[in-house]
Amino acid sequence: IITPYLSNQKSFIWVAEKKNYPNKIRAGKFRITEGMSNDALVNHLRGGKQETVTLTFNNQDDFKKLAGRVASQIEADSTSLLQFMQDEDFLKNNGFTQETALAMYIPNSYDFYWNTDADKFRSKMLSEYKRFWNDSRLNLAKQQNLNPLQVITLASIVQKETAVVAERRRVAGLYLNRLKDFWPLQADPTIIYALKKKYGQDKEFKRVLNKDLNIDSPYNTYVNFGLPPGPIGMPDISSIDAVLNPEQHKYYYMCASVDQIGYHKFAKTLTEHNVNAAAYQKWVSQQGIKR
C-alpha cells in the first residue's frame, strides 16, 4: 500500500531486502513523510511505531451491525468481533447478559491501533465503559433509583422515541414519572423491537397497530411493568445523560406532533392525550401509512 508513494520501487525493495525487512514486517498504520530516504522508511516500518486510528460508531441496533461497523475501521474481522462480543463467560464475569451486553459499547470516537484484534477491542470497550460510569454518573443514576444497565435500557427507549436531542430530557422525565408511579411504560419502540425479534430485523414497522400491543414478549411494555430485559438499541451519550438529568414535570403521555414533524406533544392527562392521539392517527391515515 506504500507503492504509490515510492518514486523508485526497485531501489526500495533492494534496501528492504538488505535490511531483512520482508522477514520483519509489522502490520499497522504508519505515518510516512515526503522526502524520507529508503533507509529511513524501512527503519520506520521495522520499528513498529504506529499511528492510531480514530474508530467511531454511533447508534447500532445490534451486535451484527456494530461488528460490521468496527471491522471496517480496524483489522479485526466482523466474525471474530461478533464472537467475542457475545461470549457467555466474558459477559457473566463482567455482570452482563446477552440482553444487556450491548450496553457496554458507548457510542463515541476512540483511538485504536489498526491491527487491534477482537479481544483487545472488547477489553478496551470494557475499560471505556467503566471509565464512562464515573462517580458523578453513578450518583445521578442512584438518584433515579437505577443502575447503569437500567439507565442505558431506558436511554435506548428515549433514543428511539425522539431524534430531537432537545426533547430527550423531557421524554426521559415522562418515562421516569411512569416508573416511579408504577405505570407501564407503554413505549411503542419496545413493541417495534419485539416485532422485529419475532418477524426479523429486516422488517419495517412504521405504525404500531392495536393488535401489536398484545405481542407475547418481555419487551412488550404495554403488558409488562418496569423496564424491558435490556436496551432495544444503542443510545448515544445525550440520551444516557437525559435519563441521568431528566426534566422535572408531570407529563405521563406523549404523541407525535402533526404540527412539528419530528417533535412530540406531551400531556398530563389521558383526556388531553386522547385528543393529541386522535389528531395523529388521522394524519397517519391521510398519509396512507398502514404498517
PDB file of C-alpha atoms in Angstrom:
ATOM      1  CA  ILE A   1       0.000   0.000   0.000  1.00  0.00           C
ATOM      2  CA  ILE A   2       3.003   2.355   0.122  1.00  0.00           C
ATOM      3  CA  THR A   3       3.831   1.645  -3.548  1.00  0.00           C
ATOM      4  CA  PRO A   4       2.032   4.761  -4.886  1.00  0.00           C
ATOM      5  CA  TYR A   5       4.250   6.929  -2.679  1.00  0.00           C
ATOM      6  CA  LEU A   6       7.563   5.473  -3.868  1.00  0.00           C
ATOM      7  CA  SER A   7       9.487   7.301  -6.580  1.00  0.00           C
ATOM      8  CA  ASN A   8      11.634   4.229  -7.198  1.00  0.00           C
ATOM      9  CA  GLN A   9      10.079   0.930  -6.162  1.00  0.00           C
ATOM     10  CA  LYS A  10      13.047  -1.197  -7.166  1.00  0.00           C
ATOM     11  CA  SER A  11      15.505   0.718  -5.017  1.00  0.00           C
ATOM     12  CA  PHE A  12      13.147   0.485  -2.021  1.00  0.00           C
ATOM     13  CA  ILE A  13      12.864  -3.297  -2.450  1.00  0.00           C
ATOM     14  CA  TRP A  14      16.673  -3.568  -2.687  1.00  0.00           C
ATOM     15  CA  VAL A  15      17.143  -1.643   0.576  1.00  0.00           C
ATOM     16  CA  ALA A  16      14.303  -3.557   2.279  1.00  0.00           C
ATOM     17  CA  GLU A  17      15.851  -6.915   1.394  1.00  0.00           C
ATOM     18  CA  LYS A  18      19.293  -5.806   2.516  1.00  0.00           C
ATOM     19  CA  LYS A  19      17.822  -4.855   5.894  1.00  0.00           C
ATOM     20  CA  ASN A  20      15.833  -8.132   6.094  1.00  0.00           C
ATOM     21  CA  TYR A  21      12.543  -6.220   6.225  1.00  0.00           C
ATOM     22  CA  PRO A  22      10.459  -8.919   4.428  1.00  0.00           C
ATOM     23  CA  ASN A  23      11.025 -11.160   7.462  1.00  0.00           C
ATOM     24  CA  LYS A  24      10.194  -8.444   9.982  1.00  0.00           C
ATOM     25  CA  ILE A  25       7.062  -6.854   8.539  1.00  0.00           C
ATOM     26  CA  ARG A  26       4.724  -5.436  11.157  1.00  0.00           C
ATOM     27  CA  ALA A  27       1.092  -4.784  10.411  1.00  0.00           C
ATOM     28  CA  GLY A  28      -0.305  -1.417  11.282  1.00  0.00           C
ATOM     29  CA  LYS A  29      -0.860   2.156  10.198  1.00  0.00           C
ATOM     30  CA  PHE A  30       2.319   4.187   9.852  1.00  0.00           C
ATOM     31  CA  ARG A  31       2.818   7.864   9.035  1.00  0.00           C
ATOM     32  CA  ILE A  32       5.321   8.464   6.249  1.00  0.00           C
ATOM     33  CA  THR A  33       6.569  11.876   5.202  1.00  0.00           C
ATOM     34  CA  GLU A  34       7.646  13.248   1.884  1.00  0.00           C
ATOM     35  CA  GLY A  35      11.367  13.093   1.285  1.00  0.00           C
ATOM     36  CA  MET A  36      12.094  10.083   3.514  1.00  0.00           C
ATOM     37  CA  SER A  37      15.004   8.014   2.252  1.00  0.00           C
ATOM     38  CA  ASN A  38      14.531   4.316   1.608  1.00  0.00           C
ATOM     39  CA  ASP A  39      16.755   3.567   4.581  1.00  0.00           C
ATOM     40  CA  ALA A  40      14.733   5.837   6.900  1.00  0.00           C
ATOM     41  CA  LEU A  41      11.456   4.439   5.580  1.00  0.00           C
ATOM     42  CA  VAL A  42      12.455   0.835   6.165  1.00  0.00           C
ATOM     43  CA  ASN A  43      13.727   1.650   9.662  1.00  0.00           C
ATOM     44  CA  HIS A  44      10.441   3.419  10.407  1.00  0.00           C
ATOM     45  CA  LEU A  45       8.324   0.461   9.246  1.00  0.00           C
ATOM     46  CA  ARG A  46      10.524  -2.051  11.063  1.00  0.00           C
ATOM     47  CA  GLY A  47      10.367  -0.017  14.261  1.00  0.00           C
ATOM     48  CA  GLY A  48       6.631  -0.615  14.515  1.00  0.00           C
ATOM     49  CA  LYS A  49       5.771   2.867  15.802  1.00  0.00           C
ATOM     50  CA  GLN A  50       2.185   3.066  14.614  1.00  0.00           C
ATOM     51  CA  GLU A  51      -0.290   5.889  14.258  1.00  0.00           C
ATOM     52  CA  THR A  52      -3.621   5.351  15.946  1.00  0.00           C
ATOM     53  CA  VAL A  53      -6.913   5.092  14.094  1.00  0.00           C
ATOM     54  CA  THR A  54      -9.896   7.107  15.301  1.00  0.00           C
ATOM     55  CA  LEU A  55     -12.612   4.469  15.453  1.00  0.00           C
ATOM     56  CA  THR A  56     -16.163   5.800  15.557  1.00  0.00           C
ATOM     57  CA  PHE A  57     -19.515   4.093  15.917  1.00  0.00           C
ATOM     58  CA  ASN A  58     -22.952   5.518  16.555  1.00  0.00           C
ATOM     59  CA  ASN A  59     -26.348   4.009  17.284  1.00  0.00           C
ATOM     60  CA  GLN A  60     -26.045   0.433  16.078  1.00  0.00           C
ATOM     61  CA  ASP A  61     -29.178  -1.609  16.764  1.00  0.00           C
ATOM     62  CA  ASP A  62     -27.469  -4.950  17.276  1.00  0.00           C
ATOM     63  CA  PHE A  63     -24.098  -6.672  17.511  1.00  0.00           C
ATOM     64  CA  LYS A  64     -24.064  -7.687  13.853  1.00  0.00           C
ATOM     65  CA  LYS A  65     -24.252  -4.058  12.769  1.00  0.00           C
ATOM     66  CA  LEU A  66     -21.742  -2.974  15.415  1.00  0.00           C
ATOM     67  CA  ALA A  67     -19.255  -5.679  14.410  1.00  0.00           C
ATOM     68  CA  GLY A  68     -19.553  -4.674  10.763  1.00  0.00           C
ATOM     69  CA  ARG A  69     -19.007  -1.021  11.609  1.00  0.00           C
ATOM     70  CA  VAL A  70     -15.941  -1.729  13.739  1.00  0.00           C
ATOM     71  CA  ALA A  71     -14.455  -4.207  11.241  1.00  0.00           C
ATOM     72  CA  SER A  72     -14.493  -1.520   8.563  1.00  0.00           C
ATOM     73  CA  GLN A  73     -12.077   0.561  10.644  1.00  0.00           C
ATOM     74  CA  ILE A  74      -9.575  -1.882  12.185  1.00  0.00           C
ATOM     75  CA  GLU A  75      -8.014  -5.207  11.214  1.00  0.00           C
ATOM     76  CA  ALA A  76     -10.315  -7.426  13.322  1.00  0.00           C
ATOM     77  CA  ASP A  77     -12.961  -9.109  11.170  1.00  0.00           C
ATOM     78  CA  SER A  78     -16.672  -8.952  11.952  1.00  0.00           C
ATOM     79  CA  THR A  79     -16.973 -12.686  12.648  1.00  0.00           C
ATOM     80  CA  SER A  80     -14.358 -12.668  15.404  1.00  0.00           C
ATOM     81  CA  LEU A  81     -15.723  -9.412  16.816  1.00  0.00           C
ATOM     82  CA  LEU A  82     -19.220 -10.866  16.978  1.00  0.00           C
ATOM     83  CA  GLN A  83     -17.920 -13.984  18.711  1.00  0.00           C
ATOM     84  CA  PHE A  84     -16.040 -12.022  21.366  1.00  0.00           C
ATOM     85  CA  MET A  85     -18.887  -9.558  21.938  1.00  0.00           C
ATOM     86  CA  GLN A  86     -21.332 -12.362  22.708  1.00  0.00           C
ATOM     87  CA  ASP A  87     -19.027 -14.691  24.641  1.00  0.00           C
ATOM     88  CA  GLU A  88     -21.055 -16.058  27.567  1.00  0.00           C
ATOM     89  CA  ASP A  89     -18.148 -16.394  30.023  1.00  0.00           C
ATOM     90  CA  PHE A  90     -16.957 -12.840  29.419  1.00  0.00           C
ATOM     91  CA  LEU A  91     -20.461 -11.446  29.852  1.00  0.00           C
ATOM     92  CA  LYS A  92     -21.105 -13.395  33.042  1.00  0.00           C
ATOM     93  CA  ASN A  93     -17.748 -12.441  34.553  1.00  0.00           C
ATOM     94  CA  ASN A  94     -18.404  -8.758  33.925  1.00  0.00           C
ATOM     95  CA  GLY A  95     -22.029  -8.509  35.016  1.00  0.00           C
ATOM     96  CA  PHE A  96     -23.726  -8.614  31.618  1.00  0.00           C
ATOM     97  CA  THR A  97     -26.227 -10.912  29.937  1.00  0.00           C
ATOM     98  CA  GLN A  98     -26.971 -11.459  26.273  1.00  0.00           C
ATOM     99  CA  GLU A  99     -29.829  -8.990  26.697  1.00  0.00           C
ATOM    100  CA  THR A 100     -27.721  -6.255  28.322  1.00  0.00           C
ATOM    101  CA  ALA A 101     -24.401  -6.839  26.536  1.00  0.00           C
ATOM    102  CA  LEU A 102     -24.913  -4.046  24.003  1.00  0.00           C
ATOM    103  CA  ALA A 103     -24.891  -1.539  26.864  1.00  0.00           C
ATOM    104  CA  MET A 104     -21.135  -1.992  27.231  1.00  0.00           C
ATOM    105  CA  TYR A 105     -20.486  -0.133  23.981  1.00  0.00           C
ATOM    106  CA  ILE A 106     -20.908   3.622  24.403  1.00  0.00           C
ATOM    107  CA  PRO A 107     -21.158   5.408  21.008  1.00  0.00           C
ATOM    108  CA  ASN A 108     -18.192   7.726  20.670  1.00  0.00           C
ATOM    109  CA  SER A 109     -14.807   8.108  18.985  1.00  0.00           C
ATOM    110  CA  TYR A 110     -11.928   6.006  20.304  1.00  0.00           C
ATOM    111  CA  ASP A 111      -8.250   5.702  19.427  1.00  0.00           C
ATOM    112  CA  PHE A 112      -7.063   2.233  18.413  1.00  0.00           C
ATOM    113  CA  TYR A 113      -4.107   0.771  16.595  1.00  0.00           C
ATOM    114  CA  TRP A 114      -5.245  -0.531  13.207  1.00  0.00           C
ATOM    115  CA  ASN A 115      -4.026  -4.067  13.956  1.00  0.00           C
ATOM    116  CA  THR A 116      -6.173  -4.371  17.103  1.00  0.00           C
ATOM    117  CA  ASP A 117      -7.763  -7.816  17.361  1.00  0.00           C
ATOM    118  CA  ALA A 118     -11.267  -8.624  18.631  1.00  0.00           C
ATOM    119  CA  ASP A 119     -10.082  -9.493  22.145  1.00  0.00           C
ATOM    120  CA  LYS A 120      -8.206  -6.212  22.607  1.00  0.00           C
ATOM    121  CA  PHE A 121     -11.094  -4.234  21.147  1.00  0.00           C
ATOM    122  CA  ARG A 122     -13.514  -5.791  23.623  1.00  0.00           C
ATOM    123  CA  SER A 123     -11.134  -5.215  26.535  1.00  0.00           C
ATOM    124  CA  LYS A 124     -10.769  -1.538  25.717  1.00  0.00           C
ATOM    125  CA  MET A 125     -14.526  -1.135  25.369  1.00  0.00           C
ATOM    126  CA  LEU A 126     -14.977  -2.618  28.834  1.00  0.00           C
ATOM    127  CA  SER A 127     -12.397  -0.169  30.211  1.00  0.00           C
ATOM    128  CA  GLU A 128     -14.117   2.734  28.446  1.00  0.00           C
ATOM    129  CA  TYR A 129     -17.487   1.620  29.827  1.00  0.00           C
ATOM    130  CA  LYS A 130     -16.099   1.606  33.380  1.00  0.00           C
ATOM    131  CA  ARG A 131     -14.499   4.990  32.837  1.00  0.00           C
ATOM    132  CA  PHE A 132     -17.758   6.396  31.455  1.00  0.00           C
ATOM    133  CA  TRP A 133     -19.577   5.336  34.617  1.00  0.00           C
ATOM    134  CA  ASN A 134     -17.626   7.621  36.901  1.00  0.00           C
ATOM    135  CA  ASP A 135     -18.749   8.573  40.409  1.00  0.00           C
ATOM    136  CA  SER A 136     -20.756  11.525  39.128  1.00  0.00           C
ATOM    137  CA  ARG A 137     -22.846   9.449  36.716  1.00  0.00           C
ATOM    138  CA  LEU A 138     -23.237   6.638  39.252  1.00  0.00           C
ATOM    139  CA  ASN A 139     -24.596   9.111  41.795  1.00  0.00           C
ATOM    140  CA  LEU A 140     -27.028  10.544  39.253  1.00  0.00           C
ATOM    141  CA  ALA A 141     -28.226   7.031  38.396  1.00  0.00           C
ATOM    142  CA  LYS A 142     -28.740   6.297  42.082  1.00  0.00           C
ATOM    143  CA  GLN A 143     -30.889   9.427  42.393  1.00  0.00           C
ATOM    144  CA  GLN A 144     -33.217   7.907  39.781  1.00  0.00           C
ATOM    145  CA  ASN A 145     -33.181   4.536  41.578  1.00  0.00           C
ATOM    146  CA  LEU A 146     -31.497   2.960  38.565  1.00  0.00           C
ATOM    147  CA  ASN A 147     -28.237   1.133  37.957  1.00  0.00           C
ATOM    148  CA  PRO A 148     -26.083   1.780  34.846  1.00  0.00           C
ATOM    149  CA  LEU A 149     -27.636  -1.038  32.808  1.00  0.00           C
ATOM    150  CA  GLN A 150     -31.131   0.202  33.622  1.00  0.00           C
ATOM    151  CA  VAL A 151     -30.142   3.748  32.688  1.00  0.00           C
ATOM    152  CA  ILE A 152     -28.899   2.592  29.293  1.00  0.00           C
ATOM    153  CA  THR A 153     -32.010   0.451  28.772  1.00  0.00           C
ATOM    154  CA  LEU A 154     -34.265   3.441  29.403  1.00  0.00           C
ATOM    155  CA  ALA A 155     -31.966   5.681  27.350  1.00  0.00           C
ATOM    156  CA  SER A 156     -32.346   3.321  24.398  1.00  0.00           C
ATOM    157  CA  ILE A 157     -36.117   3.849  24.524  1.00  0.00           C
ATOM    158  CA  VAL A 158     -35.643   7.618  24.749  1.00  0.00           C
ATOM    159  CA  GLN A 159     -33.283   7.432  21.769  1.00  0.00           C
ATOM    160  CA  LYS A 160     -35.848   5.550  19.694  1.00  0.00           C
ATOM    161  CA  GLU A 161     -38.688   7.834  20.736  1.00  0.00           C
ATOM    162  CA  THR A 162     -37.152  11.067  19.541  1.00  0.00           C
ATOM    163  CA  ALA A 163     -34.373  12.179  17.238  1.00  0.00           C
ATOM    164  CA  VAL A 164     -34.681  15.676  18.654  1.00  0.00           C
ATOM    165  CA  VAL A 165     -31.914  15.983  21.236  1.00  0.00           C
ATOM    166  CA  ALA A 166     -33.654  18.936  22.901  1.00  0.00           C
ATOM    167  CA  GLU A 167     -36.670  16.709  23.686  1.00  0.00           C
ATOM    168  CA  ARG A 168     -34.790  13.861  25.297  1.00  0.00           C
ATOM    169  CA  ARG A 169     -34.716  15.172  28.852  1.00  0.00           C
ATOM    170  CA  ARG A 170     -38.482  15.705  28.700  1.00  0.00           C
ATOM    171  CA  VAL A 171     -39.089  12.202  27.295  1.00  0.00           C
ATOM    172  CA  ALA A 172     -36.811  10.725  29.952  1.00  0.00           C
ATOM    173  CA  GLY A 173     -38.733  12.580  32.665  1.00  0.00           C
ATOM    174  CA  LEU A 174     -42.007  11.215  31.328  1.00  0.00           C
ATOM    175  CA  TYR A 175     -40.869   7.595  31.496  1.00  0.00           C
ATOM    176  CA  LEU A 176     -39.318   8.111  34.909  1.00  0.00           C
ATOM    177  CA  ASN A 177     -42.656   9.505  36.102  1.00  0.00           C
ATOM    178  CA  ARG A 178     -44.321   6.311  34.938  1.00  0.00           C
ATOM    179  CA  LEU A 179     -41.711   4.090  36.570  1.00  0.00           C
ATOM    180  CA  LYS A 180     -41.927   5.928  39.889  1.00  0.00           C
ATOM    181  CA  ASP A 181     -45.732   5.719  39.927  1.00  0.00           C
ATOM    182  CA  PHE A 182     -45.772   2.046  38.885  1.00  0.00           C
ATOM    183  CA  TRP A 183     -47.327   2.694  35.490  1.00  0.00           C
ATOM    184  CA  PRO A 184     -46.377   0.554  32.498  1.00  0.00           C
ATOM    185  CA  LEU A 185     -44.049   2.452  30.178  1.00  0.00           C
ATOM    186  CA  GLN A 186     -46.263   1.820  27.119  1.00  0.00           C
ATOM    187  CA  ALA A 187     -43.404   2.711  24.783  1.00  0.00           C
ATOM    188  CA  ASP A 188     -44.106   1.981  21.121  1.00  0.00           C
ATOM    189  CA  PRO A 189     -40.396   1.473  20.283  1.00  0.00           C
ATOM    190  CA  THR A 190     -40.355  -1.579  22.558  1.00  0.00           C
ATOM    191  CA  ILE A 191     -43.276  -3.036  20.600  1.00  0.00           C
ATOM    192  CA  ILE A 192     -41.419  -2.478  17.335  1.00  0.00           C
ATOM    193  CA  TYR A 193     -38.354  -4.156  18.857  1.00  0.00           C
ATOM    194  CA  ALA A 194     -40.464  -7.151  19.896  1.00  0.00           C
ATOM    195  CA  LEU A 195     -41.984  -7.354  16.416  1.00  0.00           C
ATOM    196  CA  LYS A 196     -38.549  -7.309  14.808  1.00  0.00           C
ATOM    197  CA  LYS A 197     -37.316 -10.062  17.120  1.00  0.00           C
ATOM    198  CA  LYS A 198     -40.302 -12.159  16.103  1.00  0.00           C
ATOM    199  CA  TYR A 199     -40.506 -11.399  12.385  1.00  0.00           C
ATOM    200  CA  GLY A 200     -36.941 -10.383  11.500  1.00  0.00           C
ATOM    201  CA  GLN A 201     -34.695  -7.337  11.764  1.00  0.00           C
ATOM    202  CA  ASP A 202     -35.205  -6.545   8.086  1.00  0.00           C
ATOM    203  CA  LYS A 203     -38.930  -5.959   8.599  1.00  0.00           C
ATOM    204  CA  GLU A 204     -40.078  -2.342   8.769  1.00  0.00           C
ATOM    205  CA  PHE A 205     -42.834  -1.188  11.088  1.00  0.00           C
ATOM    206  CA  LYS A 206     -43.750   2.472  10.693  1.00  0.00           C
ATOM    207  CA  ARG A 207     -47.006   2.125  12.567  1.00  0.00           C
ATOM    208  CA  VAL A 208     -47.894   0.203  15.717  1.00  0.00           C
ATOM    209  CA  LEU A 209     -51.346  -1.365  15.483  1.00  0.00           C
ATOM    210  CA  ASN A 210     -53.647  -2.167  18.394  1.00  0.00           C
ATOM    211  CA  LYS A 211     -53.173  -5.905  17.812  1.00  0.00           C
ATOM    212  CA  ASP A 212     -49.409  -5.457  18.207  1.00  0.00           C
ATOM    213  CA  LEU A 213     -49.861  -4.321  21.800  1.00  0.00           C
ATOM    214  CA  ASN A 214     -50.652  -7.896  22.824  1.00  0.00           C
ATOM    215  CA  ILE A 215     -47.486  -9.453  21.428  1.00  0.00           C
ATOM    216  CA  ASP A 216     -46.052 -12.059  23.800  1.00  0.00           C
ATOM    217  CA  SER A 217     -42.627 -10.659  24.600  1.00  0.00           C
ATOM    218  CA  PRO A 218     -40.704  -9.480  27.670  1.00  0.00           C
ATOM    219  CA  TYR A 219     -40.092  -6.312  25.646  1.00  0.00           C
ATOM    220  CA  ASN A 220     -43.806  -5.511  25.496  1.00  0.00           C
ATOM    221  CA  THR A 221     -44.028  -2.541  27.845  1.00  0.00           C
ATOM    222  CA  TYR A 222     -47.794  -2.332  27.440  1.00  0.00           C
ATOM    223  CA  VAL A 223     -48.427  -5.606  29.282  1.00  0.00           C
ATOM    224  CA  ASN A 224     -45.245  -5.813  31.379  1.00  0.00           C
ATOM    225  CA  PHE A 225     -44.406  -3.340  34.112  1.00  0.00           C
ATOM    226  CA  GLY A 226     -40.963  -1.871  34.541  1.00  0.00           C
ATOM    227  CA  LEU A 227     -38.065  -1.848  32.121  1.00  0.00           C
ATOM    228  CA  PRO A 228     -37.510  -4.462  29.399  1.00  0.00           C
ATOM    229  CA  PRO A 229     -34.679  -7.027  29.873  1.00  0.00           C
ATOM    230  CA  GLY A 230     -32.123  -4.835  28.140  1.00  0.00           C
ATOM    231  CA  PRO A 231     -31.590  -1.982  25.688  1.00  0.00           C
ATOM    232  CA  ILE A 232     -33.586  -2.035  22.451  1.00  0.00           C
ATOM    233  CA  GLY A 233     -30.766  -0.272  20.654  1.00  0.00           C
ATOM    234  CA  MET A 234     -27.593   1.637  21.349  1.00  0.00           C
ATOM    235  CA  PRO A 235     -28.305   5.053  22.886  1.00  0.00           C
ATOM    236  CA  ASP A 236     -25.851   7.869  22.431  1.00  0.00           C
ATOM    237  CA  ILE A 237     -24.453   9.886  25.303  1.00  0.00           C
ATOM    238  CA  SER A 238     -27.102  12.611  25.011  1.00  0.00           C
ATOM    239  CA  SER A 239     -29.843  10.050  25.661  1.00  0.00           C
ATOM    240  CA  ILE A 240     -27.961   8.489  28.569  1.00  0.00           C
ATOM    241  CA  ASP A 241     -27.362  11.885  30.152  1.00  0.00           C
ATOM    242  CA  ALA A 242     -31.023  12.773  29.554  1.00  0.00           C
ATOM    243  CA  VAL A 243     -32.034   9.872  31.799  1.00  0.00           C
ATOM    244  CA  LEU A 244     -29.459  10.930  34.377  1.00  0.00           C
ATOM    245  CA  ASN A 245     -30.621  14.560  34.234  1.00  0.00           C
ATOM    246  CA  PRO A 246     -34.341  14.353  33.366  1.00  0.00           C
ATOM    247  CA  GLU A 247     -36.639  17.305  33.044  1.00  0.00           C
ATOM    248  CA  GLN A 248     -38.871  17.649  36.091  1.00  0.00           C
ATOM    249  CA  HIS A 249     -42.534  17.801  35.065  1.00  0.00           C
ATOM    250  CA  LYS A 250     -45.864  15.976  35.443  1.00  0.00           C
ATOM    251  CA  TYR A 251     -46.219  14.594  31.930  1.00  0.00           C
ATOM    252  CA  TYR A 252     -47.287  10.959  31.569  1.00  0.00           C
ATOM    253  CA  TYR A 253     -48.256  10.819  27.914  1.00  0.00           C
ATOM    254  CA  MET A 254     -46.653  11.732  24.609  1.00  0.00           C
ATOM    255  CA  CYS A 255     -47.714  11.590  20.986  1.00  0.00           C
ATOM    256  CA  ALA A 256     -46.025  12.532  17.727  1.00  0.00           C
ATOM    257  CA  SER A 257     -46.885  16.061  16.690  1.00  0.00           C
ATOM    258  CA  VAL A 258     -48.650  16.719  13.389  1.00  0.00           C
ATOM    259  CA  ASP A 259     -47.751  20.411  13.583  1.00  0.00           C
ATOM    260  CA  GLN A 260     -43.994  19.974  14.070  1.00  0.00           C
ATOM    261  CA  ILE A 261     -42.915  16.795  12.326  1.00  0.00           C
ATOM    262  CA  GLY A 262     -40.258  15.005  14.373  1.00  0.00           C
ATOM    263  CA  TYR A 263     -41.406  16.574  17.626  1.00  0.00           C
ATOM    264  CA  HIS A 264     -43.987  15.408  20.181  1.00  0.00           C
ATOM    265  CA  LYS A 265     -46.930  16.747  22.113  1.00  0.00           C
ATOM    266  CA  PHE A 266     -46.913  15.971  25.810  1.00  0.00           C
ATOM    267  CA  ALA A 267     -49.910  15.574  28.084  1.00  0.00           C
ATOM    268  CA  LYS A 268     -50.587  15.260  31.800  1.00  0.00           C
ATOM    269  CA  THR A 269     -53.977  13.556  31.487  1.00  0.00           C
ATOM    270  CA  LEU A 270     -55.401  10.760  29.371  1.00  0.00           C
ATOM    271  CA  THR A 271     -58.170  13.043  28.115  1.00  0.00           C
ATOM    272  CA  GLU A 272     -55.640  15.528  26.802  1.00  0.00           C
ATOM    273  CA  HIS A 273     -53.552  12.732  25.306  1.00  0.00           C
ATOM    274  CA  ASN A 274     -56.528  11.196  23.507  1.00  0.00           C
ATOM    275  CA  VAL A 275     -57.079  14.464  21.655  1.00  0.00           C
ATOM    276  CA  ASN A 276     -53.444  14.510  20.543  1.00  0.00           C
ATOM    277  CA  ALA A 277     -53.522  10.811  19.607  1.00  0.00           C
ATOM    278  CA  ALA A 278     -56.694  11.197  17.523  1.00  0.00           C
ATOM    279  CA  ALA A 279     -55.115  14.020  15.544  1.00  0.00           C
ATOM    280  CA  TYR A 280     -52.009  11.941  14.931  1.00  0.00           C
ATOM    281  CA  GLN A 281     -53.951   8.817  13.876  1.00  0.00           C
ATOM    282  CA  LYS A 282     -55.960  10.912  11.434  1.00  0.00           C
ATOM    283  CA  TRP A 283     -52.779  12.378   9.971  1.00  0.00           C
ATOM    284  CA  VAL A 284     -51.135   8.943   9.641  1.00  0.00           C
ATOM    285  CA  SER A 285     -54.172   7.570   7.825  1.00  0.00           C
ATOM    286  CA  GLN A 286     -54.120  10.535   5.467  1.00  0.00           C
ATOM    287  CA  GLN A 287     -50.514   9.709   4.619  1.00  0.00           C
ATOM    288  CA  GLY A 288     -51.557   6.205   3.631  1.00  0.00           C
ATOM    289  CA  ILE A 289     -49.320   4.568   6.240  1.00  0.00           C
ATOM    290  CA  LYS A 290     -50.918   1.248   7.083  1.00  0.00           C
ATOM    291  CA  ARG A 291     -47.945  -0.593   8.578  1.00  0.00           C
TER     292      ARG A 291
END
